[in-house]
Coordinates of C-alpha atoms and ligand atoms in Angstrom, one line a residue:
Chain A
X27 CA -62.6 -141.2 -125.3
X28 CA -60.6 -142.0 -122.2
X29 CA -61.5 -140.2 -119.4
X30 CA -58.5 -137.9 -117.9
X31 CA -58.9 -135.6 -115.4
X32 CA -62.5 -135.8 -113.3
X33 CA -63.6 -133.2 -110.7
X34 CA -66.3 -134.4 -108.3
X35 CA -68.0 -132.0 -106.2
X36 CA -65.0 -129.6 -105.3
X37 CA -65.8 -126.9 -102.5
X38 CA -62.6 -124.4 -101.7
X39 CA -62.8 -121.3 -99.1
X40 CA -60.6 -118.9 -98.1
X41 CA -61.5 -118.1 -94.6
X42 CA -65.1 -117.2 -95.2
X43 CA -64.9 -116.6 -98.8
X44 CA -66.6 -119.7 -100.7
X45 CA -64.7 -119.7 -104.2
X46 CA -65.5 -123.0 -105.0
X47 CA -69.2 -123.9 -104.4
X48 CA -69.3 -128.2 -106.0
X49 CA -67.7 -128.2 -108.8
X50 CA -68.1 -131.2 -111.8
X51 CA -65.8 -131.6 -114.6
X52 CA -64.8 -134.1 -116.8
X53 CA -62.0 -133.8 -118.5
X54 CA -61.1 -136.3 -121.5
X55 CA -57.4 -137.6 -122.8
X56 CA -56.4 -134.7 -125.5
X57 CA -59.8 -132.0 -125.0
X58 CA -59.2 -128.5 -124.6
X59 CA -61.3 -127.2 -122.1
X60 CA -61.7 -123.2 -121.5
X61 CA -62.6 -121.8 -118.3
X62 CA -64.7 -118.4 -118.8
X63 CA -66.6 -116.4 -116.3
X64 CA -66.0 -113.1 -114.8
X65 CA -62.9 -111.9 -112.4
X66 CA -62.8 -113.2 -109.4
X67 CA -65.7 -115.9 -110.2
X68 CA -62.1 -118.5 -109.0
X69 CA -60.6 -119.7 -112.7
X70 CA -57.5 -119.0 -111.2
X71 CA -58.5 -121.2 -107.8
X72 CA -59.6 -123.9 -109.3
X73 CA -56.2 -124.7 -111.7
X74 CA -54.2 -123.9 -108.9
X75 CA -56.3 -126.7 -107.2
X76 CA -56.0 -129.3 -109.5
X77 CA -52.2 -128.5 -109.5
X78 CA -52.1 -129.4 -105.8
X79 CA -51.2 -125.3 -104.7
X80 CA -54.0 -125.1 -103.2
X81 CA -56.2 -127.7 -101.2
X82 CA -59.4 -128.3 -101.7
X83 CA -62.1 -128.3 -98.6
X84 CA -64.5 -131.1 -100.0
X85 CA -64.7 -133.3 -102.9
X86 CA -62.3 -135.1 -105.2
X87 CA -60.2 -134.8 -108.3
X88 CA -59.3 -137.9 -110.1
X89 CA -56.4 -138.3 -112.2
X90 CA -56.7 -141.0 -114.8
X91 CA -59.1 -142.4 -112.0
X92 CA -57.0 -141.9 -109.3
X93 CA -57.8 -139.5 -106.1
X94 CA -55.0 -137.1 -106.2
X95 CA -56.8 -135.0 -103.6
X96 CA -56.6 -137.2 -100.7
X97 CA -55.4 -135.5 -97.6
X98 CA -51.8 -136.3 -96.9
X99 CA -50.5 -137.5 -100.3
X100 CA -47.5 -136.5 -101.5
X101 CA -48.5 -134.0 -104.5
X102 CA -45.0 -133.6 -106.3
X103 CA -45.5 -136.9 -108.2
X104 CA -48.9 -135.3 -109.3
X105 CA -47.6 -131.7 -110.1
X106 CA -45.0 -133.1 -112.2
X107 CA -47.6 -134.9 -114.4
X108 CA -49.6 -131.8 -114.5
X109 CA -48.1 -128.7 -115.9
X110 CA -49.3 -124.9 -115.1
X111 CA -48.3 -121.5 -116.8
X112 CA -49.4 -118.6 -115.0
X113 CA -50.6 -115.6 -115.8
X114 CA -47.9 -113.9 -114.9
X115 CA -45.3 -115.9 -116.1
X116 CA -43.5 -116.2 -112.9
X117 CA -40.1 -117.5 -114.5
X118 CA -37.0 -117.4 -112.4
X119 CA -35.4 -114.3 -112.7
X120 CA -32.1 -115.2 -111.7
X121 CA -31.3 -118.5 -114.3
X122 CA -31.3 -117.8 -118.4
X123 CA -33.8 -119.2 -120.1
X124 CA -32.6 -122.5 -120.5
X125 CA -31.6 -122.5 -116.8
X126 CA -35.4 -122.4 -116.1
X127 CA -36.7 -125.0 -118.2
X128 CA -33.7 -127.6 -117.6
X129 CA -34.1 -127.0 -113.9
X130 CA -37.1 -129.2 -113.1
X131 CA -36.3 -131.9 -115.2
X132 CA -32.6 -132.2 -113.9
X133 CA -33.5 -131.7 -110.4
X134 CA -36.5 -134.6 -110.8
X135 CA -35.5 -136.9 -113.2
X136 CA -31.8 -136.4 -112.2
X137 CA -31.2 -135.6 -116.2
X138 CA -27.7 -133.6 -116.9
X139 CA -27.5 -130.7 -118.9
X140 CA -26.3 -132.4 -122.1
X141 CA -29.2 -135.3 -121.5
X142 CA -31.5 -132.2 -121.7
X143 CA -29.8 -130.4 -124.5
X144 CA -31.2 -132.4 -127.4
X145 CA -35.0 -132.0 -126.5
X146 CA -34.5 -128.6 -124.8
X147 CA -33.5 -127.2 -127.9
X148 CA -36.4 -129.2 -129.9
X149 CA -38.7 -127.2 -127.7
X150 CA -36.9 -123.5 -127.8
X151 CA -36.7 -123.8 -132.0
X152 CA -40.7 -125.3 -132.2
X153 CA -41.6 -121.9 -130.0
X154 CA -39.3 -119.3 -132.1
X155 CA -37.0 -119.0 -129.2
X156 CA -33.8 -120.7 -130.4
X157 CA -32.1 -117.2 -130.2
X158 CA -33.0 -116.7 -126.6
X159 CA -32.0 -119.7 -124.8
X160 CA -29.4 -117.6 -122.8
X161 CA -31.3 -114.3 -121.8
X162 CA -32.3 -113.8 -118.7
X163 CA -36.1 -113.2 -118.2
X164 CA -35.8 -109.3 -118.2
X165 CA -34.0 -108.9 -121.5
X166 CA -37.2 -111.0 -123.2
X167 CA -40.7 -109.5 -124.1
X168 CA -43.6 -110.5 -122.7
X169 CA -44.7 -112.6 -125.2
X170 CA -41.5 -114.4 -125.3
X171 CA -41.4 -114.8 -121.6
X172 CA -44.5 -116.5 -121.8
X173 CA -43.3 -119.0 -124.2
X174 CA -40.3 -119.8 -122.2
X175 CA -43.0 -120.4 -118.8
X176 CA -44.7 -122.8 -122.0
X177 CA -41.8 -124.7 -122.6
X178 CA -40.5 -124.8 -118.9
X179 CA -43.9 -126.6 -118.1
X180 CA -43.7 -128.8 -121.3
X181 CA -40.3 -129.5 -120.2
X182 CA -41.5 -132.0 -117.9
X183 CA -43.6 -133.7 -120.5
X184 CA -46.7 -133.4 -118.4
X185 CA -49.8 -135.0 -119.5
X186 CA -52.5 -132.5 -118.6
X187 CA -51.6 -128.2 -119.0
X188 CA -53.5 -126.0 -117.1
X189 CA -53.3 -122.7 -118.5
X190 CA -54.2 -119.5 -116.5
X191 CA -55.5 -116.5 -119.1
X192 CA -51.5 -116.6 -120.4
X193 CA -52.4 -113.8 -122.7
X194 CA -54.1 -111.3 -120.3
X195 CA -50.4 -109.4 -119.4
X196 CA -49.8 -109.0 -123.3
X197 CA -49.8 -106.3 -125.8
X198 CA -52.4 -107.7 -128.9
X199 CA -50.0 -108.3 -131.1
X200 CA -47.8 -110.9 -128.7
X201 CA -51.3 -112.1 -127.9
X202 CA -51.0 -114.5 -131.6
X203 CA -47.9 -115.8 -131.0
X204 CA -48.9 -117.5 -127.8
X205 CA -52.3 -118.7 -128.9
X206 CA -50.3 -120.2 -132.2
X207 CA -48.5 -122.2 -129.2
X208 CA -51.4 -123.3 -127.9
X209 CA -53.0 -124.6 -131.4
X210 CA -49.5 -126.5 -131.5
X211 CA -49.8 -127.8 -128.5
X212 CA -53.8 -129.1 -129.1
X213 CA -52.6 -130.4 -132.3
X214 CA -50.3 -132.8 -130.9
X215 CA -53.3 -134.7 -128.5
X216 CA -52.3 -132.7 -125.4
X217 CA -55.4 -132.3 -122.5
X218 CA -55.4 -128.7 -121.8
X219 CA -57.7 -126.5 -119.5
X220 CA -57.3 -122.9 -120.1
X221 CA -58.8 -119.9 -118.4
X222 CA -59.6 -117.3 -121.1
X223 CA -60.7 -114.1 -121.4
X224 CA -60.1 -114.5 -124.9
X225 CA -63.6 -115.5 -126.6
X226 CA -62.7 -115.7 -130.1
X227 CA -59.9 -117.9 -129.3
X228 CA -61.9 -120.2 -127.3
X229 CA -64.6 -120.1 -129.7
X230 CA -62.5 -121.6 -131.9
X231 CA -60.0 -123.9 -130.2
X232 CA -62.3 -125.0 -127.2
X233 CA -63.8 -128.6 -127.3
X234 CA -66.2 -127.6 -124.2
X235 CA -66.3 -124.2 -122.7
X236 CA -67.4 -124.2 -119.2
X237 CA -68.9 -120.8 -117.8
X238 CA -67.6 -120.3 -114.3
X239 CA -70.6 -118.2 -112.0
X240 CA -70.5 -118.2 -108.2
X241 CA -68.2 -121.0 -107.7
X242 CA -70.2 -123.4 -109.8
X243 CA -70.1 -124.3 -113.4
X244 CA -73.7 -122.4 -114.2
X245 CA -73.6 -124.0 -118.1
X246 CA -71.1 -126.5 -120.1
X247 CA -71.0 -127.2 -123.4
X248 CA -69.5 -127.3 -127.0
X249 CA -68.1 -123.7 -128.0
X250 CA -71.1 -123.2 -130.7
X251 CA -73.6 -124.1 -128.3
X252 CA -72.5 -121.5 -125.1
X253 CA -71.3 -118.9 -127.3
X254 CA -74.2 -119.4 -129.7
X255 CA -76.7 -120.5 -128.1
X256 CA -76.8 -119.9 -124.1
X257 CA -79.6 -121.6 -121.9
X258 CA -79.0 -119.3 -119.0
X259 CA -79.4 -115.3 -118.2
X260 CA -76.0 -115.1 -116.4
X261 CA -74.1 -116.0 -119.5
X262 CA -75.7 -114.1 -121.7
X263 CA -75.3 -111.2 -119.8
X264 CA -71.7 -112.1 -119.2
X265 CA -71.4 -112.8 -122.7
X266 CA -73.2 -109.6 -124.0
X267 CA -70.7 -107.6 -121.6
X268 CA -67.3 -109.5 -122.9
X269 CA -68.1 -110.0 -126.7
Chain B
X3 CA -21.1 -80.2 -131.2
X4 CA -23.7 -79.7 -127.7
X5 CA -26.9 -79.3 -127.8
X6 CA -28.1 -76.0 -125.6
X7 CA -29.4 -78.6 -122.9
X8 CA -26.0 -80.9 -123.0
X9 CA -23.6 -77.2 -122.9
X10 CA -26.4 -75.9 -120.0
X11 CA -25.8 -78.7 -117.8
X12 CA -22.2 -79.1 -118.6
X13 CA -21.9 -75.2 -117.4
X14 CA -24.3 -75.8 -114.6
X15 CA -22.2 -79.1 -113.3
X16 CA -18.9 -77.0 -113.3
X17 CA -20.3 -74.5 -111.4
X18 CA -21.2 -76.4 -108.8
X19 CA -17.7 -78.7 -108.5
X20 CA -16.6 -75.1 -108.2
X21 CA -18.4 -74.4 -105.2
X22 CA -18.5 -77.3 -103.3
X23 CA -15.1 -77.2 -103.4
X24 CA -14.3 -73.6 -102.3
X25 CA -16.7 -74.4 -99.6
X26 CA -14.9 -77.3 -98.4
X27 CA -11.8 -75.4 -98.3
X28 CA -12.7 -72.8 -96.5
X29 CA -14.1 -75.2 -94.1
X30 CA -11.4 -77.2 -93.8
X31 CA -8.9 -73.9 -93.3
X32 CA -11.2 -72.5 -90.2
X33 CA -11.1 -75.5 -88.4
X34 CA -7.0 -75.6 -89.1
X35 CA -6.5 -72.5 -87.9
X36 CA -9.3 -72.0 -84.7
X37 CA -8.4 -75.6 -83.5
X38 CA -5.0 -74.7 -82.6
X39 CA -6.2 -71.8 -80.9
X40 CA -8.2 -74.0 -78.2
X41 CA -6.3 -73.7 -75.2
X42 CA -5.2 -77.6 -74.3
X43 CA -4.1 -77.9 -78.5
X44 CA -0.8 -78.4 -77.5
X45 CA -1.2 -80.4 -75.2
X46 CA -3.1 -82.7 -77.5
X47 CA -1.0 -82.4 -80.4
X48 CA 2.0 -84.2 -77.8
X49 CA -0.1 -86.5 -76.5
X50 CA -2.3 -87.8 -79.8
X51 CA -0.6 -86.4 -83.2
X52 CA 3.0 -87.0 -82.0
X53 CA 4.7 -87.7 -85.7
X54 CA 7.3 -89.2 -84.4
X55 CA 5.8 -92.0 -82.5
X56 CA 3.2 -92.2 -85.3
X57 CA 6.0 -93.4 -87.8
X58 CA 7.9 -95.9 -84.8
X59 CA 4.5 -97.4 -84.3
X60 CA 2.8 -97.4 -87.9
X61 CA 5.0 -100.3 -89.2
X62 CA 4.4 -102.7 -86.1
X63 CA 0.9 -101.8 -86.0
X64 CA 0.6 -102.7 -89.7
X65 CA 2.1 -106.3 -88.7
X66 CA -0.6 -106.7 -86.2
X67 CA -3.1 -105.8 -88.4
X68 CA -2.6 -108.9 -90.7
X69 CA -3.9 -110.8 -87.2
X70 CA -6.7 -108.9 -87.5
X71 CA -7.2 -110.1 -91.0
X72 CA -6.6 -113.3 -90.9
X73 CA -9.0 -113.7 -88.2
X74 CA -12.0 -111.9 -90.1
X75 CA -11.0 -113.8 -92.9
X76 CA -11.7 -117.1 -91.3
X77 CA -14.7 -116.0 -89.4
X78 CA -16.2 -114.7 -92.4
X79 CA -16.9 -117.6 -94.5
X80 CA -18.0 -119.2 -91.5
X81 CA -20.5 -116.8 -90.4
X82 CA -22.3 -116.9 -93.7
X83 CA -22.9 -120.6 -93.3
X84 CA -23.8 -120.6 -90.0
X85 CA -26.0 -117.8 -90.6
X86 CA -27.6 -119.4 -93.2
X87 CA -28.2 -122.3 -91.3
X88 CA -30.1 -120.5 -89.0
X89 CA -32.1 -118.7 -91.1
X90 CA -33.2 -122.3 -92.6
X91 CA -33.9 -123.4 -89.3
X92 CA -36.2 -120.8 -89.1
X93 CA -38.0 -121.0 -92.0
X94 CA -38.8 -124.9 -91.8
X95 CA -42.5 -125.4 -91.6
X96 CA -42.5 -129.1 -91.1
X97 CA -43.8 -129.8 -87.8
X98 CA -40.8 -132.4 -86.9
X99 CA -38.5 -130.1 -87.5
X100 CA -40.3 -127.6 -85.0
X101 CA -37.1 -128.1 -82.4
X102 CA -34.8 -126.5 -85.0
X103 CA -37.3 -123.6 -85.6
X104 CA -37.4 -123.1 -82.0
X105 CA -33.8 -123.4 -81.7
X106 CA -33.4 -120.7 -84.6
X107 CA -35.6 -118.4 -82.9
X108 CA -34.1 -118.6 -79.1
X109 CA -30.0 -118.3 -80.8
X110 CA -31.0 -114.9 -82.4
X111 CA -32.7 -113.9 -79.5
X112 CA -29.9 -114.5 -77.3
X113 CA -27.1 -113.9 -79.4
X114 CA -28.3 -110.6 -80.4
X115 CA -29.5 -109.9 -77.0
X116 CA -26.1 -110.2 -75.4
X117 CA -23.1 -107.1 -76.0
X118 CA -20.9 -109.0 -78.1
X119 CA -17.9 -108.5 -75.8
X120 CA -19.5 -110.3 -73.4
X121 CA -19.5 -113.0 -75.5
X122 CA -16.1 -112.7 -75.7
X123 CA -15.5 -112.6 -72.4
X124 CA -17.6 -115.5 -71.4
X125 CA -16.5 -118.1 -74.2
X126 CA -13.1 -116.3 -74.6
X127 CA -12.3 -116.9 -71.3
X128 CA -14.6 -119.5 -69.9
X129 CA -14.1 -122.5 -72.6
X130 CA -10.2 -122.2 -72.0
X131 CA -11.1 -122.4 -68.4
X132 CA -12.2 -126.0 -68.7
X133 CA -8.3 -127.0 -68.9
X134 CA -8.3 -128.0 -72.3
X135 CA -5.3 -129.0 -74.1
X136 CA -3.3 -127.6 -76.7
X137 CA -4.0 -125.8 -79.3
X138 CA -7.5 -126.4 -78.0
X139 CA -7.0 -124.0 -75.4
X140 CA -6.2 -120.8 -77.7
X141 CA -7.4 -117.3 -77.8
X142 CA -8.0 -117.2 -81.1
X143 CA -9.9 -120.2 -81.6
X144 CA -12.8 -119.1 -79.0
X145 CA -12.7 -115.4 -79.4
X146 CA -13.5 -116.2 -83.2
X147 CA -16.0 -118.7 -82.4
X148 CA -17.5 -115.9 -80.1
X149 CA -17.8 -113.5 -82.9
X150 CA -18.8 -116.2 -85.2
X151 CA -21.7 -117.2 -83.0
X152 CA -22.8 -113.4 -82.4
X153 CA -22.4 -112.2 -86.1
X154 CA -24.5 -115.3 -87.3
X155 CA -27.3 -114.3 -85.4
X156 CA -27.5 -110.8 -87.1
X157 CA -26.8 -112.3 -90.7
X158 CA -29.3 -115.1 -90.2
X159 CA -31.9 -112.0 -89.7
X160 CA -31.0 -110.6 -93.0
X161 CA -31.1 -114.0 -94.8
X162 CA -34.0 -114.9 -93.5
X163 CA -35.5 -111.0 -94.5
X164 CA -34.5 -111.5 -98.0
X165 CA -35.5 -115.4 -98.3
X166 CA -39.6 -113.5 -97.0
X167 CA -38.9 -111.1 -99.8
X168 CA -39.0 -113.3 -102.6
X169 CA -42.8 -113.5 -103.9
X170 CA -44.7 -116.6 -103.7
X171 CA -45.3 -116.4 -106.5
X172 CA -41.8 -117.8 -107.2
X173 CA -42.3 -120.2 -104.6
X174 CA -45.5 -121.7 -106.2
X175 CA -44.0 -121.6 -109.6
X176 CA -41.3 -123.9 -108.4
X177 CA -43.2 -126.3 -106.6
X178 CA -46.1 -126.8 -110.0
X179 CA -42.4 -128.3 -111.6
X180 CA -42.8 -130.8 -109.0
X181 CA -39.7 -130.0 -107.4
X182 CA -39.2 -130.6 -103.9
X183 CA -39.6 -128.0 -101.2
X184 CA -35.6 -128.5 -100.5
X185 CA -34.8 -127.6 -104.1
X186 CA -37.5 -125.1 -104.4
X187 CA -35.5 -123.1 -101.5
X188 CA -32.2 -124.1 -102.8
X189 CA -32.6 -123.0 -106.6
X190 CA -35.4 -120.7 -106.5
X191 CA -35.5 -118.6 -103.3
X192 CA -32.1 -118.6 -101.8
X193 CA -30.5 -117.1 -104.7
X194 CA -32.5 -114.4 -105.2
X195 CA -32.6 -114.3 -101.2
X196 CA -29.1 -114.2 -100.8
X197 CA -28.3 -111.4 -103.6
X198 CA -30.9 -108.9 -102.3
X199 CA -29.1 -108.9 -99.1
X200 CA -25.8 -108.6 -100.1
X201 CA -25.5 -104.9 -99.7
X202 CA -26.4 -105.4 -96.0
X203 CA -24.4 -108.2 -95.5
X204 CA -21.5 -106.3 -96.6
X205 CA -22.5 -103.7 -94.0
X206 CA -22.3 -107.2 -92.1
X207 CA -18.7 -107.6 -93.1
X208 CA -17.4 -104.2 -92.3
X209 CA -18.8 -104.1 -88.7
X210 CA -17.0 -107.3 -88.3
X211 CA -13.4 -106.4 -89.5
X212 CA -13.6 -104.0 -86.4
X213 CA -15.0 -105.8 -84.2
X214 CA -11.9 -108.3 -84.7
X215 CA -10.3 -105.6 -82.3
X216 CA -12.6 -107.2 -79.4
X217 CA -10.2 -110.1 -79.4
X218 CA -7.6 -107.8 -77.8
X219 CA -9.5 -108.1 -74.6
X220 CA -8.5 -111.8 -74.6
X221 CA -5.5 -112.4 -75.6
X222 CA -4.2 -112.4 -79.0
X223 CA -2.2 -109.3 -79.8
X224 CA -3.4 -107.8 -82.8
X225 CA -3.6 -104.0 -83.9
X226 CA -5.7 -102.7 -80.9
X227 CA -3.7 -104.5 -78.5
X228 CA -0.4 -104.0 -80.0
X229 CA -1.3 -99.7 -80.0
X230 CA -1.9 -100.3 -76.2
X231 CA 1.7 -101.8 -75.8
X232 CA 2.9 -99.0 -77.7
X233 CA 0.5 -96.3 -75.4
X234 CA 2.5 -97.7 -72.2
X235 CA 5.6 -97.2 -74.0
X236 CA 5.7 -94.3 -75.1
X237 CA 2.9 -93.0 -72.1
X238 CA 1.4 -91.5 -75.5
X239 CA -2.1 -92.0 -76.9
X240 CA -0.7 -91.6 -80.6
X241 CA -0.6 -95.4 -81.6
X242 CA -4.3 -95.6 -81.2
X243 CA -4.6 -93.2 -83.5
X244 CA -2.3 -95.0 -86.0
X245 CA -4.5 -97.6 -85.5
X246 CA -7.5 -95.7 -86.1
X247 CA -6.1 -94.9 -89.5
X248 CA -5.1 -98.5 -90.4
X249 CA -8.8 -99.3 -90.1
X250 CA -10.0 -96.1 -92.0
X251 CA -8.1 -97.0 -94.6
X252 CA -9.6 -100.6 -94.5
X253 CA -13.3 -99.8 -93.8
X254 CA -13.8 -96.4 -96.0
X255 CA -13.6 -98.2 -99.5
X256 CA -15.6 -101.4 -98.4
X257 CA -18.0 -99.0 -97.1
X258 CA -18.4 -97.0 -99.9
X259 CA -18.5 -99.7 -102.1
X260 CA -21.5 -101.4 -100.0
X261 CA -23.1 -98.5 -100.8
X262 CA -22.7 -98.4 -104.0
X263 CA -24.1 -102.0 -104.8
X264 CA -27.0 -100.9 -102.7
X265 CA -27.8 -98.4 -104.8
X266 CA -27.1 -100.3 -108.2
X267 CA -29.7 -102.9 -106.7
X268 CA -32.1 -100.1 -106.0
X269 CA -32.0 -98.6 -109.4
X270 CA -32.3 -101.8 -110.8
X271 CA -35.5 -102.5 -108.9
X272 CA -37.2 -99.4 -110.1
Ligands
ATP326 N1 -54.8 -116.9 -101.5 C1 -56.0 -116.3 -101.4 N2 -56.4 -115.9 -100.2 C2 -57.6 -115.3 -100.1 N3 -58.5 -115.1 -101.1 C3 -58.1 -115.5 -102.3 C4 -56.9 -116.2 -102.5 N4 -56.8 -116.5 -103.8 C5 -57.9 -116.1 -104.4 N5 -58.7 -115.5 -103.5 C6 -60.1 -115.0 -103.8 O1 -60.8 -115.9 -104.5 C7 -61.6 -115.4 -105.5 C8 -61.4 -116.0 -106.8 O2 -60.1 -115.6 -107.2 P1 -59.5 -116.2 -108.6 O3 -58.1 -115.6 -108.7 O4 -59.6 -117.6 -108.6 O5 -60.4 -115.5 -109.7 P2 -60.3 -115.5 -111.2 O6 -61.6 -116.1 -111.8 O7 -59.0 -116.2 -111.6 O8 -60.2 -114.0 -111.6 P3 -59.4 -113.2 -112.7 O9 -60.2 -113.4 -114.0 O10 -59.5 -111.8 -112.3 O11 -58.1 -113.8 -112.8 C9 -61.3 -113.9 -105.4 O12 -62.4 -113.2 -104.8 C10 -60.1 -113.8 -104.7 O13 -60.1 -112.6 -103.9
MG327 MG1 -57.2 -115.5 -112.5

């Protein structure tokens, strides 16, 4: 399998706050990697990281080899290979929903509107939004606004998804019409890395769970082995408290 | 059919039309009859209500006030892009374009430091004085570009107070597109920026349809100069009055329905 997306010894601080304490991972072409680990333990940090929002103090991230954390470099040409969704959707409140995902591409690629239109659409029908391509974010649910921050990431046809625990601001029953997305989305060979507080899902959709504990990654491995089998006290406690 | 609750309130709301309205009456008729009781009234009523010179002067006044309007009317658009431009200098965080930043923060300062009449005074008068030539040497060209210059100042402080006001969140979101930072502030935050403040731009507006008036001082005879013509005349202070009016009649509605859209934007947000 082709190595994607490599983290080598990452250290991040905020002032005197260590959130990142050397972090490894390796990341191969079309895995789904899930991010567990209590709140605050710096999921959140470490996507935003990789997405170039926030720089790291020490180490490197390598993108199909490359270092895209160099000091200096120009990190649009990396963020629009790498697509995020946060948590809390964060669409544009002011543009419909086709407004928001046609606005990256057209402003990047220099696509028009009717260039878009064709594979826009594609994306809105696969997600179960064709209907809602011209509301505004505050006449759509939750669960639907999370779609439409999906599809404005996919929009750009990135090649990695970093995912930050998308379900966490929905009631349970939009909860399985996002994680159907996602199962879509691993289908089709996309790299993913999601924080999750959802177990169950990563249990089953996860090709390595990493546990996240004081700004290192305590324990890694396939979801049977961390969820059945944990070497380490912390995650079993953490574990025992979430399951 | 009402409900109990719907015929209650219904009752309740009548009730209280009812008295506000006998209260204002009664207000209004006390001050009608003690004012004329004052002992310089009649004096005054000659000198300020005179209804004759009110209706020889309302007609003229009305013609000067379509100066007045034109000239806000041209300053206005200009002051918005000028004060946005500002407000983007500003807000740039690249460090070679610190000179504009610092540029942006020394033109509020002094523009908003300085009475605005002195302003026009200064480049009213003074750019003229350089001996330019025609038309290049009118009135109306650097009395406007005086209140352009001021007004810009304040608007560029309410731009740049709504373009901090939209979350980073939005910011962020923009930028993981990969879009630059240019279009991130040009798609993303300036819209939202630009229609959280409208309410006190508008504010922005009306303060500037009479501050038109200042141009008198220079030159170009519109309403408030025109009523002081009309004072000398008729050695009666009337006209300003009529003047007064003509403005009151302009600024009222624009000022209710700033506030209106203020409040819509409020309920909105809660
Ligand atoms: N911009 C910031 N400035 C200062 N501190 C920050 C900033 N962003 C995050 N932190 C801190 O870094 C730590 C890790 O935060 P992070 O959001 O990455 O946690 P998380 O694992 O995503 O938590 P959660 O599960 O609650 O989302 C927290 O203690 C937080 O207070
Ligand atoms: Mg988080």
């Amino acid at each position: 399998m082709n190595e994607k997306l490599r983290l080598k010894n990452v250290h991040k601080s905020f002032g005197a706050q260590k959130v990142c304490h050397g972090i490894d991972l390796t990341v191969n072409e079309g895995e789904t990697i899930c991010l567990i680990g209590a709140s605050g333990s710096g999921k959140s940090t470490l996507l935003r990281c990789i997405n170039l929002l926030e720089d790291i103090d020490e180490g490197m991230i390598l993108l199909d080899g490359a270092d895209i954390s160099k000091p200096g470099l120009d990190p649009q040409p990396v963020r629009q290979r790498i697509g995020i969704v946060f948590q809390s959707f964060n669409l544009f409140p002011h543009m419909t929903a086709v407004e928001n995902v046609m606005l990256a591409p057209r402003r990047v690629h220099g696509l028009s509107r009717a260039e878009l239109r064709p594979r826009v659409e594609t994306l809105f029908e696969r997600f179960g939004l064709a209907d809602r391509m011209q509301s505004y974010p505050d006449q759509l649910s939750g669960g639907q606004q999370q779609r439409v921050a999906i599809v404005r990431a996919l929009a750009m046809e990135p090649e990695i998804m970093l995912l930050d625990e998308i379900t966490s601001a929905l009631d349970p029953e939009l909860v399985g019409e996002v994680l159907d997305v996602l199962r879509q989305l691993r289908q089709q060979g996309m790299t993913m890395i999601l924080a999750t507080h959802e177990m169950k899902f990563a249990r089953e959709v996860a090709d390595k769970v990493c546990f996240l504990d004081k700004g290192v990654i305590l324990e890694e491995g396939p979801a049977e082995q961390i969820f059945g089998a944990p070497e380490k006290n912390r995650t079993r406690d953490f574990l025992r408290r979430v399951l | 059919m009402l409900t109990p609750r719907q015929d209650y309130n219904r009752r309740a709301r009548r009730r209280s039309i009812f008295i506000a309205a006998a209260s204002t009456a009664a207000a209004i008729s006390l001050l009608l009859l003690l004012i004329p009781l004052s002992p310089g009234w009649a004096a005054v009523q000659k000198s300020f209500f005179n209804a004759e010179i009110f209706a020889k002067s309302f007609p003229v006044l009305l013609r000067a006030f379509v100066l007045d309007v034109a000239i806000f009317l041209w300053c206005a658009p200009l002051i918005a892009l000028w004060g946005l431009a500002i407000a983007l200098c500003r807000d740039a965080r690249a460090p070679a374009l610190y000179p504009l930043r610092l540029f942006g923060a020394l033109y509020t300062d002094v523009f908003r430091g300085v009475p605005v009449i002195l302003i026009v005074y200064l480049i009213g008068f003074g750019v003229p004085g350089l001996g330019l030539p025609r038309p290049w040497n009118s009135p109306y060209i650097w009395g406007s570009l005086a209140l352009i210059l001021t007004y810009s100042a304040y608007v560029a402080e309410i731009f740049r107070s709504g373009i901090d006001s939209v979350h980073a969140s939005q910011r962020s979101a923009a930028a993981s597109l990969g879009l630059s930072d240019w279009h991130v502030m040009r798609d993303v935050v300036l819209p939202q920026a630009v229609r959280r403040v409208a309410p006190a731009n508008m504010n922005m507006l009306i303060a500037l349809q009479k501050d038109v008036a200042l141009l008198s001082f220079i030159g170009p005879v519109e309403i408030l100069r025109q009523a002081g013509v009309y004072k000398s005349l008729y050695a009666n202070f009337t006209p300003y009055v009529a003047a007064a009016v003509i403005f009151l009649v302009v600024t009222i509605p624009a000022t209710r329905f700033a506030d209106r859209m203020l409040a819509r934007q409020q309920k909105q947000r809660s």
